[in-house]
């Protein structure tokens, strides 16, 4: 007796809509919408002020790419704690290069930041994918190493807005059709990586590796190569986020982006990316980043003390992890029931 399963193509429109509503990503969107609604009712300027919508879009524009980078790595059952340090080096490279060479095209500086990030990500890739060292330990080490290189490179100096080209600063605060330029870049990253993760066979292998690393190896999947490329991609995206950081804030020092690595992990987990690997979506991680930043902006408006602001974020992260674990156990139980029916 075999189990009969419904294929996605056999689902009705109503069933597909219900499945979308039941997804983790939809739940995050609903929570985000409710949070914006409550904060706006408490203080209408939160959304309807002169810069309400602009700030709502611009503020998470740096964290969104980092969350996307983190999601790709987490899906492989690894982690990259060095993304914020790579962002810092990318920001310093962008700011110092433009300060010393104001005539350089912005796109060329952005490419330089991406290449720098990819090189730093490849170091993580060699240590983790090739040599088999634990990702948590490796990226914790490179977090400090890369930050130390940033301190050495900056040598106690600060690149301020007065040293940067006017067009670079205007690009950082400018918008197109009401959407901030930096959020447009972030959305392009989300769309491009989402397309890859949903359409390419190598992306499906990333999910397989994260779900069952040992089984993936037995099946002959190129696990080392896939994990290596995921870490390189993470570094490249973090490097580009450094370029965006320099444009956004107009002042860069050796501590640029410090602490954002944990926010990136939190955003990805809140967006439904399993910390245990093998499941989650890139756009869910992006929405998680927007939710995390919006929480930090909305809670003070709602009169929540600073301690409880941090506690709320922590509780949300713990809740997301517990939910992931419960869903994994439920899925395993269903698979066990299907196998029992097939054996009957």
XYZ file of C-alpha atoms in Angstrom:
344
model
C 0.000 0.000 0.000
C 1.579 3.283 -1.085
C 0.957 6.724 0.267
C -0.826 9.066 -2.116
C 0.686 12.526 -2.155
C -0.725 15.662 -3.775
C 1.610 17.355 -6.199
C 1.848 21.160 -6.219
C 0.371 21.209 -9.754
C -2.724 19.354 -8.441
C -3.515 21.949 -5.787
C -6.449 24.270 -6.315
C -6.026 28.045 -6.200
C -7.608 28.081 -2.752
C -5.253 25.397 -1.476
C -2.235 27.274 -2.827
C -3.427 30.495 -1.189
C -3.943 28.673 2.112
C -0.442 27.174 1.844
C 1.049 30.635 1.293
C -0.792 32.028 4.313
C 0.432 29.115 6.436
C 4.095 29.699 5.567
C 6.582 31.141 8.041
C 7.324 34.032 5.694
C 3.670 35.059 5.586
C 3.517 34.985 9.362
C 6.508 37.333 9.525
C 4.861 39.692 7.017
C 1.679 39.740 9.109
C 3.627 40.475 12.303
C 5.526 43.241 10.494
C 2.286 44.802 9.214
C 0.682 44.675 12.674
C 3.781 46.220 14.258
C 3.755 49.094 11.753
C 0.022 49.573 12.313
C 0.305 49.698 16.114
C 3.334 52.029 16.021
C 1.533 54.332 13.550
C -1.596 54.444 15.706
C 0.574 55.360 18.684
C 2.568 57.945 16.701
C 1.263 58.743 13.180
C 4.621 60.251 12.171
C 6.118 56.733 12.334
C 4.639 56.064 8.904
C 3.038 59.311 7.776
C 5.791 61.707 8.832
C 7.942 63.510 6.229
C 10.462 60.654 6.184
C 8.264 57.862 7.582
C 8.111 55.551 4.569
C 11.634 56.490 3.497
C 13.097 55.540 6.885
C 11.036 52.354 6.944
C 12.722 51.306 3.697
C 16.172 52.842 4.127
C 16.981 51.747 7.687
C 17.006 47.958 6.973
C 18.811 48.323 3.626
C 22.190 47.339 5.130
C 20.938 44.413 7.202
C 18.911 42.857 4.371
C 21.979 41.841 2.273
C 23.717 40.472 5.375
C 20.625 38.409 6.224
C 20.551 37.056 2.660
C 24.240 36.126 2.884
C 23.670 34.446 6.240
C 20.647 32.539 4.936
C 22.618 30.939 2.094
C 25.226 29.680 4.566
C 22.717 28.579 7.226
C 20.847 26.490 4.657
C 24.018 24.380 4.276
C 24.025 23.801 8.066
C 26.923 26.222 8.584
C 27.199 29.774 9.878
C 29.221 32.858 8.950
C 29.950 35.125 11.897
C 32.493 37.143 9.921
C 29.984 38.960 7.671
C 30.027 42.187 9.723
C 33.832 42.282 9.777
C 33.876 41.754 5.997
C 31.336 44.568 5.729
C 33.699 46.775 7.747
C 36.611 46.095 5.411
C 34.404 46.675 2.370
C 33.194 49.960 3.853
C 36.733 51.139 4.594
C 37.928 50.127 1.126
C 35.044 52.038 -0.492
C 35.344 55.156 1.669
C 39.129 55.462 1.573
C 39.325 54.746 -2.158
C 36.736 57.379 -3.019
C 38.273 59.894 -0.605
C 41.662 59.511 -2.299
C 40.311 59.094 -5.839
C 37.071 61.099 -6.057
C 36.844 60.696 -9.821
C 36.502 56.894 -9.776
C 33.178 55.471 -11.011
C 31.020 54.287 -8.106
C 30.323 50.966 -9.794
C 34.042 50.214 -9.981
C 34.455 50.826 -6.241
C 31.435 48.591 -5.574
C 33.023 45.821 -7.654
C 36.229 46.213 -5.648
C 34.288 45.767 -2.401
C 32.585 42.657 -3.804
C 35.919 41.140 -4.883
C 37.467 41.863 -1.479
C 34.498 40.212 0.229
C 34.712 37.173 -2.048
C 38.422 36.734 -1.262
C 37.759 36.921 2.478
C 34.834 34.520 2.090
C 37.062 32.086 0.220
C 39.365 31.958 3.263
C 36.382 30.796 5.313
C 35.501 28.377 2.525
C 38.926 26.743 2.472
C 39.008 26.289 6.236
C 35.419 25.024 6.528
C 34.630 23.205 3.282
C 38.073 21.934 2.300
C 39.754 21.343 5.660
C 36.533 20.432 7.478
C 36.948 22.815 10.429
C 33.754 23.784 12.343
C 32.113 26.843 10.806
C 31.266 28.391 14.181
C 34.886 28.293 15.340
C 36.389 29.329 11.998
C 34.145 32.322 11.389
C 34.417 33.423 15.018
C 38.172 33.477 14.483
C 37.994 35.305 11.152
C 35.532 37.754 12.708
C 38.352 38.953 14.988
C 41.089 38.601 12.367
C 39.231 40.636 9.755
C 38.289 43.263 12.325
C 41.923 43.431 13.387
C 42.962 43.942 9.763
C 40.419 46.733 9.582
C 41.892 48.404 12.667
C 45.395 48.036 11.222
C 44.327 49.406 7.825
C 42.399 52.354 9.259
C 45.235 53.154 11.703
C 42.955 55.166 13.956
C 41.672 57.378 11.128
C 38.113 58.215 10.136
C 36.889 58.901 6.611
C 34.167 61.517 7.070
C 31.545 62.897 4.711
C 33.646 65.974 3.899
C 36.294 63.686 2.378
C 33.894 61.768 0.132
C 32.626 62.747 -3.332
C 29.294 64.538 -3.364
C 27.762 62.093 -5.843
C 28.552 59.170 -3.537
C 26.807 60.801 -0.589
C 23.846 61.784 -2.785
C 23.631 58.214 -4.006
C 23.487 56.970 -0.408
C 20.491 59.134 0.510
C 18.885 59.341 -2.948
C 15.876 57.432 -4.233
C 14.220 56.283 -7.430
C 10.425 56.488 -7.673
C 10.292 56.969 -3.921
C 12.386 53.869 -3.142
C 15.822 54.555 -1.610
C 18.725 53.612 -3.884
C 20.235 51.360 -1.235
C 16.980 49.455 -0.780
C 16.824 48.984 -4.564
C 20.279 47.356 -4.414
C 19.132 45.216 -1.492
C 16.023 44.140 -3.420
C 18.111 43.266 -6.481
C 20.270 41.043 -4.254
C 17.179 39.390 -2.763
C 15.586 38.782 -6.172
C 18.798 37.469 -7.744
C 19.628 35.073 -4.900
C 15.985 33.968 -4.580
C 15.912 33.156 -8.302
C 19.086 31.126 -7.953
C 17.903 29.247 -4.859
C 14.589 28.362 -6.488
C 15.669 27.508 -10.030
C 19.193 26.082 -10.104
C 20.025 22.407 -9.420
C 23.127 23.440 -7.455
C 20.871 25.393 -5.079
C 18.775 22.292 -4.438
C 22.002 20.557 -3.555
C 22.628 23.226 -0.902
C 19.316 22.296 0.726
C 20.141 18.600 0.470
C 23.538 19.157 2.085
C 21.958 21.097 4.930
C 19.200 18.544 5.468
C 21.450 15.473 5.609
C 25.194 16.126 5.088
C 26.195 12.464 5.391
C 23.497 11.300 2.967
C 24.471 14.048 0.509
C 28.048 12.765 0.553
C 26.869 9.179 -0.033
C 24.807 10.357 -2.993
C 27.922 11.874 -4.529
C 26.894 15.517 -4.218
C 29.842 17.942 -4.398
C 29.331 19.048 -0.804
C 32.728 20.683 -0.338
C 32.415 22.719 -3.514
C 28.862 23.840 -2.746
C 29.666 24.911 0.828
C 32.803 26.683 -0.398
C 30.811 28.660 -2.968
C 28.127 29.507 -0.389
C 30.784 31.047 1.855
C 32.352 32.923 -1.070
C 28.917 34.278 -2.002
C 28.322 35.294 1.601
C 31.600 37.217 1.652
C 30.881 38.898 -1.694
C 27.443 40.078 -0.561
C 28.902 41.314 2.741
C 31.559 43.252 0.807
C 28.852 44.947 -1.273
C 26.977 45.723 1.953
C 30.159 47.519 3.069
C 29.966 49.775 0.010
C 26.320 50.456 0.869
C 27.229 51.177 4.502
C 29.765 53.818 3.466
C 27.208 55.450 1.179
C 24.484 55.313 3.836
C 26.358 56.833 6.758
C 28.970 58.971 5.034
C 31.534 58.310 7.764
C 33.566 55.124 8.198
C 36.053 53.999 10.842
C 37.582 50.674 11.842
C 34.441 49.620 13.739
C 31.989 49.995 10.864
C 29.247 47.374 11.099
C 30.493 45.962 14.395
C 27.859 43.706 15.967
C 25.770 43.256 12.828
C 26.809 39.604 12.501
C 24.419 38.585 15.290
C 21.647 40.738 13.826
C 22.134 38.960 10.488
C 21.764 35.546 12.130
C 18.733 36.742 14.100
C 17.089 38.175 10.972
C 17.563 34.944 9.019
C 16.183 32.821 11.863
C 13.207 35.151 12.371
C 12.524 34.879 8.636
C 12.203 31.110 8.794
C 15.697 29.887 7.924
C 16.347 26.846 10.097
C 19.440 27.127 12.269
C 19.806 23.377 11.769
C 20.057 23.824 8.001
C 18.144 22.452 5.038
C 15.126 24.773 5.007
C 14.163 28.399 4.695
C 14.037 31.037 1.993
C 16.169 34.026 1.115
C 13.228 36.397 0.883
C 12.084 35.183 4.296
C 15.474 36.192 5.707
C 15.092 39.610 4.052
C 11.660 40.115 5.624
C 13.151 38.995 8.938
C 15.756 41.760 8.613
C 13.052 44.358 7.976
C 11.078 43.053 10.971
C 14.111 43.143 13.251
C 14.990 46.739 12.332
C 11.348 47.825 12.551
C 11.059 46.305 16.023
C 14.042 48.348 17.174
C 12.417 51.502 15.767
C 8.861 50.814 16.933
C 9.328 49.639 20.522
C 10.689 52.987 21.816
C 7.657 54.692 20.242
C 5.435 52.241 22.111
C 7.181 53.183 25.346
C 8.947 49.848 25.832
C 12.108 50.244 27.988
C 15.481 49.413 26.439
C 15.877 46.186 28.430
C 12.540 44.845 27.245
C 13.329 45.854 23.671
C 16.283 43.489 23.713
C 14.280 40.857 25.569
C 11.508 40.939 22.963
C 14.002 40.340 20.148
C 15.631 37.530 22.131
C 12.283 35.880 22.836
C 11.350 36.071 19.156
C 14.619 34.378 18.187
C 14.161 31.630 20.788
C 10.563 31.160 19.672
C 11.667 30.818 16.044
C 14.263 28.183 16.965
C 11.777 26.216 19.071
C 9.221 26.391 16.260
C 11.799 25.129 13.763
C 12.561 22.199 16.035
C 8.888 21.355 16.556
C 8.217 21.497 12.810
C 11.226 19.258 12.156
C 9.974 16.688 14.674
C 6.486 16.851 13.179
C 7.882 16.307 9.688
C 9.955 13.353 10.882
C 6.897 11.827 12.524
C 4.868 12.166 9.324
C 7.632 10.516 7.303
C 7.701 7.669 9.813
C 3.919 7.206 9.470
C 4.189 7.172 5.653
C 6.909 4.513 5.794
C 4.783 2.388 8.107
C 1.833 2.601 5.707
C 4.044 1.654 2.767
C 5.317 -1.395 4.674
C 1.786 -2.574 5.477
